[in-house]
Short mmCIF file of C-alpha atoms and ligand atoms in Angstrom, two decimals:
data_model
loop_
_atom_site.label_atom_id
_atom_site.label_comp_id
_atom_site.label_asym_id
_atom_site.label_seq_id
_atom_site.Cartn_x
_atom_site.Cartn_y
_atom_site.Cartn_z
CA MET A 1 14.54 -9.61 16.40
CA ASN A 2 16.14 -10.19 13.01
CA ILE A 3 16.40 -6.93 11.11
CA VAL A 4 17.79 -6.60 7.58
CA GLN A 5 21.26 -5.05 7.68
CA LEU A 6 21.04 -2.13 5.32
CA ASN A 7 24.73 -1.95 4.29
CA ASN A 8 24.68 -0.80 0.69
CA LEU A 9 21.05 -1.73 0.04
CA GLU A 10 20.08 1.87 -0.65
CA ASP A 11 22.75 2.14 -3.38
CA TRP A 12 21.66 -1.17 -4.83
CA TYR A 13 18.04 -0.08 -4.80
CA LEU A 14 18.63 3.24 -6.56
CA ALA A 15 20.63 1.52 -9.30
CA ASN A 16 18.44 -1.56 -9.68
CA PHE A 17 14.80 -0.90 -8.82
CA GLU A 18 12.28 -1.78 -11.55
CA SER A 19 12.48 1.52 -13.42
CA GLN A 20 10.11 0.27 -16.14
CA LEU A 21 7.26 0.79 -13.69
CA LYS A 22 6.63 4.37 -12.72
CA GLY A 23 3.82 6.75 -11.86
CA ARG A 24 0.46 6.21 -10.21
CA GLN A 25 -1.19 4.16 -12.94
CA ILE A 26 0.20 0.66 -13.42
CA LEU A 27 -1.54 -1.54 -15.99
CA PHE A 28 -1.33 -5.17 -16.99
CA ASP A 29 0.42 -4.03 -20.21
CA ASP A 30 3.13 -2.48 -18.01
CA ILE A 31 3.82 -5.60 -15.98
CA HIS A 32 3.32 -8.24 -18.68
CA PRO A 33 6.75 -7.77 -20.35
CA LEU A 34 8.41 -7.78 -16.91
CA ILE A 35 6.70 -11.06 -16.04
CA ASN A 36 7.90 -12.53 -19.34
CA ASN A 37 11.45 -11.41 -18.55
CA LEU A 38 11.60 -13.06 -15.13
CA SER A 39 14.16 -15.87 -15.07
CA SER A 40 13.46 -19.54 -14.39
CA LYS A 41 14.07 -18.83 -10.69
CA PHE A 42 10.42 -17.75 -10.79
CA LYS A 43 7.35 -19.79 -11.62
CA LYS A 44 4.86 -17.75 -13.64
CA GLU A 45 1.26 -18.84 -13.95
CA GLN A 46 -1.65 -17.19 -15.60
CA ILE A 47 -4.34 -18.11 -13.09
CA GLY A 48 -7.38 -16.48 -14.67
CA PHE A 49 -8.93 -13.37 -16.08
CA SER A 50 -10.54 -10.20 -14.82
CA GLU A 51 -14.20 -9.40 -15.57
CA ASN A 52 -13.02 -7.72 -18.79
CA LYS A 53 -10.82 -10.71 -19.67
CA ILE A 54 -7.43 -9.26 -18.81
CA PRO A 55 -5.02 -11.99 -17.62
CA ILE A 56 -4.15 -12.26 -13.93
CA TYR A 57 -0.81 -13.79 -12.99
CA LYS A 58 0.65 -15.50 -9.98
CA ILE A 59 4.43 -15.44 -9.55
CA SER A 60 6.11 -17.89 -7.18
CA ILE A 61 9.67 -18.23 -5.90
CA GLY A 62 11.36 -20.27 -3.18
CA LEU A 63 11.03 -23.88 -2.10
CA GLY A 64 10.66 -23.70 1.65
CA SER A 65 7.92 -24.88 3.97
CA ILE A 66 6.96 -21.42 5.27
CA LYS A 67 4.28 -20.18 2.92
CA ILE A 68 3.77 -16.46 2.32
CA PHE A 69 1.04 -15.15 0.03
CA SER A 70 0.87 -11.57 -1.26
CA TRP A 71 -1.40 -9.74 -3.63
CA SER A 72 -1.26 -6.22 -4.98
CA GLN A 73 -3.67 -3.73 -6.49
CA MET A 74 -6.94 -5.34 -5.46
CA HIS A 75 -7.89 -1.68 -5.66
CA GLY A 76 -7.07 -0.79 -9.25
CA ASN A 77 -5.83 2.71 -8.49
CA GLU A 78 -3.44 1.59 -5.71
CA SER A 79 -0.28 0.65 -7.57
CA THR A 80 2.55 1.33 -5.12
CA GLY A 81 2.55 -2.25 -3.83
CA THR A 82 2.84 -3.60 -7.38
CA LYS A 83 5.90 -1.43 -8.01
CA ALA A 84 7.45 -2.56 -4.71
CA VAL A 85 6.84 -6.24 -5.51
CA PHE A 86 8.64 -5.93 -8.86
CA ASP A 87 11.50 -4.15 -7.07
CA LEU A 88 11.65 -7.15 -4.75
CA PHE A 89 11.73 -9.51 -7.75
CA LYS A 90 14.82 -7.62 -8.97
CA LEU A 91 16.48 -8.25 -5.60
CA PHE A 92 15.63 -11.96 -5.72
CA GLU A 93 16.82 -12.14 -9.33
CA THR A 94 20.29 -10.68 -8.71
CA PRO A 95 21.02 -9.93 -5.07
CA PRO A 96 24.17 -7.89 -4.37
CA SER A 97 26.91 -9.97 -2.72
CA SER A 98 26.38 -8.33 0.69
CA HIS A 99 22.74 -9.46 0.69
CA LYS A 100 23.09 -12.86 -0.97
CA ASN A 101 23.15 -14.88 2.23
CA TYR A 102 19.85 -13.89 3.70
CA ILE A 103 18.10 -13.83 0.33
CA GLU A 104 19.29 -17.42 0.01
CA THR A 105 17.86 -18.11 3.48
CA ILE A 106 14.50 -16.59 2.56
CA LEU A 107 14.23 -18.66 -0.61
CA THR A 108 15.33 -21.85 1.15
CA ASN A 109 12.96 -21.44 4.09
CA CYS A 110 9.94 -19.99 2.29
CA THR A 111 7.68 -20.43 -0.68
CA LEU A 112 6.51 -17.00 -1.76
CA GLN A 113 3.47 -16.49 -3.98
CA PHE A 114 2.45 -13.12 -5.38
CA ILE A 115 -0.69 -12.27 -7.30
CA VAL A 116 0.47 -9.11 -9.01
CA LEU A 117 -2.29 -6.73 -10.07
CA LEU A 118 -5.45 -8.51 -8.96
CA ASN A 119 -7.74 -5.82 -10.42
CA PRO A 120 -6.42 -4.89 -13.89
CA ASP A 121 -9.77 -3.45 -15.05
CA GLY A 122 -9.83 -1.00 -12.15
CA ALA A 123 -6.23 -0.10 -13.03
CA ILE A 124 -7.30 0.98 -16.53
CA ASN A 125 -10.16 3.10 -15.22
CA PHE A 126 -8.06 4.21 -12.23
CA THR A 127 -10.82 3.14 -9.87
CA ARG A 128 -10.81 1.32 -6.59
CA GLU A 129 -13.56 -1.00 -7.89
CA ASN A 130 -13.43 -3.65 -10.60
CA ALA A 131 -15.21 -3.45 -13.98
CA ARG A 132 -18.54 -4.36 -12.33
CA ASN A 133 -18.13 -1.61 -9.77
CA ILE A 134 -17.40 -4.11 -7.00
CA ASP A 135 -14.94 -3.15 -4.27
CA LEU A 136 -12.94 -6.38 -3.95
CA ASN A 137 -11.98 -5.42 -0.42
CA ARG A 138 -15.66 -5.54 0.60
CA ASP A 139 -16.37 -8.73 -1.31
CA ALA A 140 -14.55 -11.33 0.79
CA VAL A 141 -17.79 -12.92 2.02
CA ASP A 142 -20.07 -12.69 -1.05
CA LYS A 143 -17.26 -13.19 -3.59
CA LYS A 144 -19.39 -11.71 -6.37
CA ALA A 145 -16.37 -10.62 -8.44
CA VAL A 146 -14.34 -13.14 -10.45
CA GLU A 147 -11.20 -11.53 -8.98
CA SER A 148 -12.44 -12.22 -5.43
CA LYS A 149 -13.15 -15.85 -6.29
CA LEU A 150 -9.68 -16.18 -7.78
CA LEU A 151 -7.96 -14.69 -4.74
CA ARG A 152 -9.87 -16.95 -2.39
CA LYS A 153 -9.24 -20.06 -4.48
CA HIS A 154 -5.48 -19.49 -4.38
CA LEU A 155 -5.54 -18.68 -0.67
CA ASP A 156 -7.42 -21.89 0.09
CA SER A 157 -5.15 -24.08 -2.02
CA PHE A 158 -1.88 -22.50 -0.78
CA LYS A 159 -2.82 -22.24 2.91
CA PRO A 160 -0.20 -19.61 3.77
CA GLN A 161 1.08 -18.88 7.28
CA PHE A 162 1.26 -15.19 6.43
CA CYS A 163 -0.27 -12.87 3.84
CA PHE A 164 0.63 -9.37 2.68
CA ASN A 165 -2.35 -7.34 1.47
CA LEU A 166 -0.94 -4.35 -0.41
CA HIS A 167 -2.84 -1.07 -0.64
CA ASP A 168 -2.40 2.68 -1.03
CA GLN A 169 -3.88 5.19 1.39
CA ARG A 170 -4.89 8.78 0.70
CA SER A 171 -2.56 11.64 1.49
CA ILE A 172 -5.00 12.94 4.15
CA PHE A 173 -3.33 10.66 6.70
CA ASN A 174 -0.60 11.97 8.97
CA VAL A 175 1.15 10.24 11.83
CA GLU A 176 -0.77 11.25 14.94
CA GLY A 177 0.92 14.03 16.89
CA THR A 178 3.31 14.90 14.05
CA PRO A 179 3.13 17.04 10.91
CA ASN A 180 4.41 14.05 8.90
CA PRO A 181 2.36 12.24 6.30
CA ALA A 182 1.85 8.55 7.08
CA THR A 183 4.21 7.24 4.40
CA ILE A 184 3.62 3.62 5.37
CA SER A 185 0.84 2.42 7.64
CA PHE A 186 0.29 -1.06 8.97
CA LEU A 187 -2.67 -3.00 10.22
CA ALA A 188 -3.19 -6.34 11.89
CA PRO A 189 -6.89 -6.68 11.00
CA SER A 190 -9.51 -7.54 13.60
CA GLU A 191 -11.43 -10.80 13.50
CA ASP A 192 -14.51 -9.50 15.31
CA VAL A 193 -16.18 -6.25 16.39
CA GLU A 194 -14.59 -6.58 19.84
CA ARG A 195 -11.17 -6.46 18.12
CA THR A 196 -10.14 -9.49 20.17
CA LEU A 197 -6.41 -9.98 20.51
CA THR A 198 -6.33 -13.52 19.11
CA GLU A 199 -3.13 -15.56 18.89
CA GLY A 200 -3.19 -15.05 15.12
CA ARG A 201 -3.47 -11.29 15.39
CA LYS A 202 -0.58 -11.25 17.87
CA GLU A 203 1.56 -13.14 15.35
CA THR A 204 0.58 -10.67 12.62
CA MET A 205 1.44 -7.79 14.94
CA SER A 206 4.87 -9.28 15.72
CA VAL A 207 5.76 -9.17 12.02
CA ILE A 208 4.60 -5.56 11.83
CA VAL A 209 6.78 -4.75 14.86
CA ALA A 210 9.81 -6.03 12.92
CA MET A 211 8.84 -4.08 9.79
CA ASN A 212 8.33 -0.93 11.82
CA SER A 213 11.78 -1.34 13.42
CA LEU A 214 13.48 -1.24 10.05
CA LEU A 215 11.38 1.61 8.69
CA GLN A 216 11.93 3.78 11.76
CA GLN A 217 15.66 3.72 10.88
CA LEU A 218 14.88 4.99 7.38
CA ILE A 219 11.91 7.35 7.78
CA PRO A 220 11.52 8.03 11.50
CA ASN A 221 8.03 9.13 12.57
CA HIS A 222 6.53 8.54 9.13
CA ILE A 223 4.93 5.20 10.03
CA GLY A 224 1.36 4.92 11.24
CA ARG A 225 -1.08 2.33 12.50
CA TYR A 226 -4.29 2.00 10.54
CA THR A 227 -7.58 1.74 12.42
CA ASP A 228 -8.42 -1.83 13.44
CA GLU A 229 -12.15 -1.26 13.34
CA PHE A 230 -13.71 -4.55 12.19
CA TYR A 231 -15.00 -4.60 8.62
CA PRO A 232 -17.12 -7.76 8.31
CA THR A 233 -16.76 -8.03 4.51
CA ALA A 234 -13.13 -6.92 4.14
CA THR A 235 -10.45 -9.25 2.83
CA GLY A 236 -7.89 -8.91 5.60
CA ASP A 237 -10.42 -9.27 8.40
CA ASN A 238 -11.85 -12.43 6.85
CA PHE A 239 -8.53 -14.03 5.93
CA GLN A 240 -7.23 -13.35 9.44
CA LYS A 241 -10.41 -14.92 10.84
CA LEU A 242 -9.83 -17.98 8.67
CA GLY A 243 -6.44 -18.41 10.35
CA TYR A 244 -4.25 -16.87 7.64
CA ASN A 245 -2.32 -14.11 9.37
CA THR A 246 -2.73 -11.06 7.15
CA ILE A 247 -0.55 -7.97 7.24
CA LEU A 248 -2.05 -4.90 5.61
CA ILE A 249 0.43 -2.40 4.20
CA GLU A 250 -0.96 0.99 3.24
CA ALA A 251 1.45 3.02 1.10
CA GLY A 252 0.94 6.74 1.62
CA HIS A 253 2.39 10.12 0.91
CA PHE A 254 5.99 11.32 1.28
CA LYS A 255 6.99 14.94 0.85
CA ASN A 256 6.38 16.08 -2.78
CA ASP A 257 6.17 12.44 -3.90
CA TYR A 258 2.86 12.56 -5.74
CA ASP A 259 3.88 9.64 -7.99
CA ARG A 260 4.75 7.55 -4.91
CA GLU A 261 8.20 6.76 -6.26
CA ILE A 262 9.83 7.39 -2.88
CA THR A 263 7.09 5.60 -0.98
CA ARG A 264 7.50 2.51 -3.19
CA LYS A 265 11.05 2.15 -1.89
CA TYR A 266 9.83 2.09 1.71
CA ASN A 267 7.09 -0.30 0.69
CA PHE A 268 9.86 -2.50 -0.76
CA TYR A 269 11.88 -2.28 2.48
CA ALA A 270 8.77 -3.11 4.51
CA LEU A 271 8.01 -6.20 2.43
CA LEU A 272 11.61 -7.37 2.47
CA GLN A 273 11.83 -6.98 6.24
CA GLY A 274 8.49 -8.70 6.78
CA ILE A 275 9.47 -11.69 4.65
CA TYR A 276 12.96 -11.86 6.16
CA PHE A 277 11.55 -11.78 9.69
CA ILE A 278 8.99 -14.50 8.95
CA SER A 279 11.66 -16.67 7.31
CA THR A 280 14.04 -16.50 10.28
CA ALA A 281 11.98 -15.80 13.43
CA SER A 282 12.07 -18.33 16.22
CA SER A 283 8.80 -17.00 17.61
CA PHE A 284 6.04 -14.54 16.76
CA LYS A 285 5.29 -13.40 20.28
CA ASN A 286 6.74 -9.88 20.37
CA TYR A 287 3.47 -8.12 19.55
CA LYS A 288 3.20 -5.48 22.28
CA PRO A 289 5.33 -2.77 20.57
CA TYR A 290 2.68 -2.77 17.82
CA PHE A 291 0.58 -0.57 20.08
CA GLN A 292 3.41 1.96 20.35
CA ILE A 293 3.21 2.71 16.64
CA PRO A 294 1.27 6.00 16.47
CA ASN A 295 -2.21 5.95 14.99
CA ASN A 296 -3.05 7.34 11.60
CA ASP A 297 -4.67 10.74 11.96
CA LYS A 298 -6.48 12.69 9.20
CA MET A 299 -4.82 16.08 9.45
CA PHE A 300 -2.78 16.25 6.25
CA LEU A 301 -3.67 18.21 3.13
CA ASP A 302 -1.89 18.48 -0.21
CA ILE A 303 -2.36 22.27 -0.32
CA ILE A 304 -3.69 24.76 2.21
CA TYR A 305 -4.78 28.09 0.78
CA LYS A 306 -4.74 30.47 3.76
CA ASN A 307 -7.31 33.27 3.93
CA ILE A 308 -8.64 32.94 0.43
CA GLN A 309 -11.41 35.35 -0.60
CA VAL A 310 -14.94 34.04 -0.97
CA VAL A 311 -17.60 36.35 -2.44
CA GLU A 312 -21.20 35.60 -1.52
CA ASN A 313 -24.13 38.04 -1.91
CA ASN A 314 -21.68 40.81 -2.78
CA GLU A 315 -19.88 40.23 0.52
CA THR A 316 -16.27 39.14 0.66
CA THR A 317 -15.22 36.81 3.47
CA LYS A 318 -12.05 34.85 4.02
CA THR A 319 -11.51 31.19 4.71
CA ASP A 320 -8.81 28.55 4.56
CA LEU A 321 -9.15 25.97 1.83
CA GLY A 322 -7.73 22.46 2.17
CA ILE A 323 -7.00 20.65 -1.07
CA GLN A 324 -6.49 17.01 -1.77
CA PHE A 325 -5.08 15.96 -5.12
CA LYS A 326 -7.23 13.44 -6.91
CA PHE A 327 -6.78 11.62 -10.19
CA LYS A 328 -9.03 10.58 -13.04
CA VAL A 329 -8.64 9.12 -16.49
CA ILE A 330 -9.56 11.52 -19.30
CA ASN A 331 -9.16 10.27 -22.88
CA GLY A 332 -7.00 7.40 -21.66
CA LYS A 333 -4.64 9.66 -19.73
CA LEU A 334 -4.34 10.01 -15.96
CA VAL A 335 -4.95 13.61 -14.91
CA ARG A 336 -4.41 15.12 -11.46
CA TYR A 337 -6.84 17.72 -10.17
CA GLU A 338 -7.40 19.74 -7.02
CA ALA A 339 -10.44 18.77 -4.93
CA ILE A 340 -11.72 20.63 -1.88
CA GLU A 341 -11.25 18.45 1.21
CA GLN A 342 -11.72 20.98 4.03
CA THR A 343 -12.78 24.60 4.52
CA GLY A 344 -12.81 26.88 7.56
CA ASP A 345 -9.97 27.59 9.96
CA LEU A 346 -7.35 25.00 9.05
CA SER A 347 -4.68 26.18 11.49
CA ASP A 348 -4.50 22.71 13.03
CA TYR A 349 -3.88 20.96 9.71
CA TYR A 350 -0.54 20.11 8.13
CA SER A 351 0.68 20.51 4.57
CA ASP A 352 3.95 20.91 2.71
CA ASN A 353 2.27 23.52 0.54
CA VAL A 354 0.78 26.36 2.56
CA VAL A 355 -0.10 29.24 0.24
CA ASN A 356 -0.80 32.77 1.49
CA ALA A 357 -3.95 33.35 -0.59
CA GLU A 358 -5.12 36.69 0.84
CA LYS A 359 -5.07 38.28 -2.59
CA LEU A 360 -6.65 35.30 -4.32
CA ASN A 361 -10.32 34.74 -5.04
CA ILE A 362 -11.64 31.19 -4.76
CA ASN A 363 -13.19 31.51 -8.23
CA GLU A 364 -9.73 31.93 -9.72
CA LEU A 365 -8.82 28.38 -8.73
CA LYS A 366 -9.80 25.41 -10.84
CA LEU A 367 -11.40 23.25 -8.19
CA SER A 368 -13.66 20.27 -8.02
CA ASN A 369 -15.92 19.16 -5.22
CA SER A 370 -15.73 15.49 -6.07
ZN1 LIG B 1 -7.01 -0.17 -0.95
#
């Protein structure tokens, strides 16, 4: 299995990642100047508009016969993949000498197309859905949204061998059997309710096996496997069924990294390894280790308040309170707030922030139920 040799890649990354993009909310206005600044190594095409008439771009690089198609932020509030893709563009733009050879190989063997920020309206509102309240990842069959039509049109004309479908997952996910958040999770989507192990799915899995091998060196036991339950209207499931092998990457939480600035780096490594493997692999048969990647579990919380006081009918009882951070746009600004995710005895749950709240009353916390 061909695995990227890390050498000084970490140093290169920290000095050269796309520092213009940061935080959870990434908008078209953030990426537009970066697209304009890309050199002539890249082909830049405005391929259409969102429902609210914000431009959508496709960026291409490489001249090879292996075709790889990626798109980011089909869910407007899931920006980590977009940041990772622009980090990757920086590597393609000016690779360090120790990495020049294989970057050259990738760009000789492959044609890479990226739709960066497929759902710019959702990005502004920080919603999963587009401006018409359509979840693009449940619109692969109906294609009611202009963004879904656009994605499908470019898939059908490009006919890629492999796709990368870039998402963010909530911080509730841990790696099963560990207290670690699932920093990166992978999925080879099912093509039917029986979750049949088709030849295409096996090929998709073999790429994930290679990506997991690299990531385990960097963040051992922080990589999970997303449920392969079949979603009949989801993008990945349908593209995989059409014969376009689709790798889902879910960027998740890393300790204290609420802006996902650490996770983006591992998302970058995952993408680089996936593309490198596809560009050099002699076969895509090594799928079995996919099933050794631990499942995603849902046992992680952003804060656990232990034994907090609850007063009801003049009686004081105690409970644990599990908090998930959520985000919303207020007056054009992204604001983080604490939402109740779990109550009761949370001894089995994991968090990096366990607060002894014996002396605290639940009413003293600013909480939301939504
Ligand atoms: Zn998503």
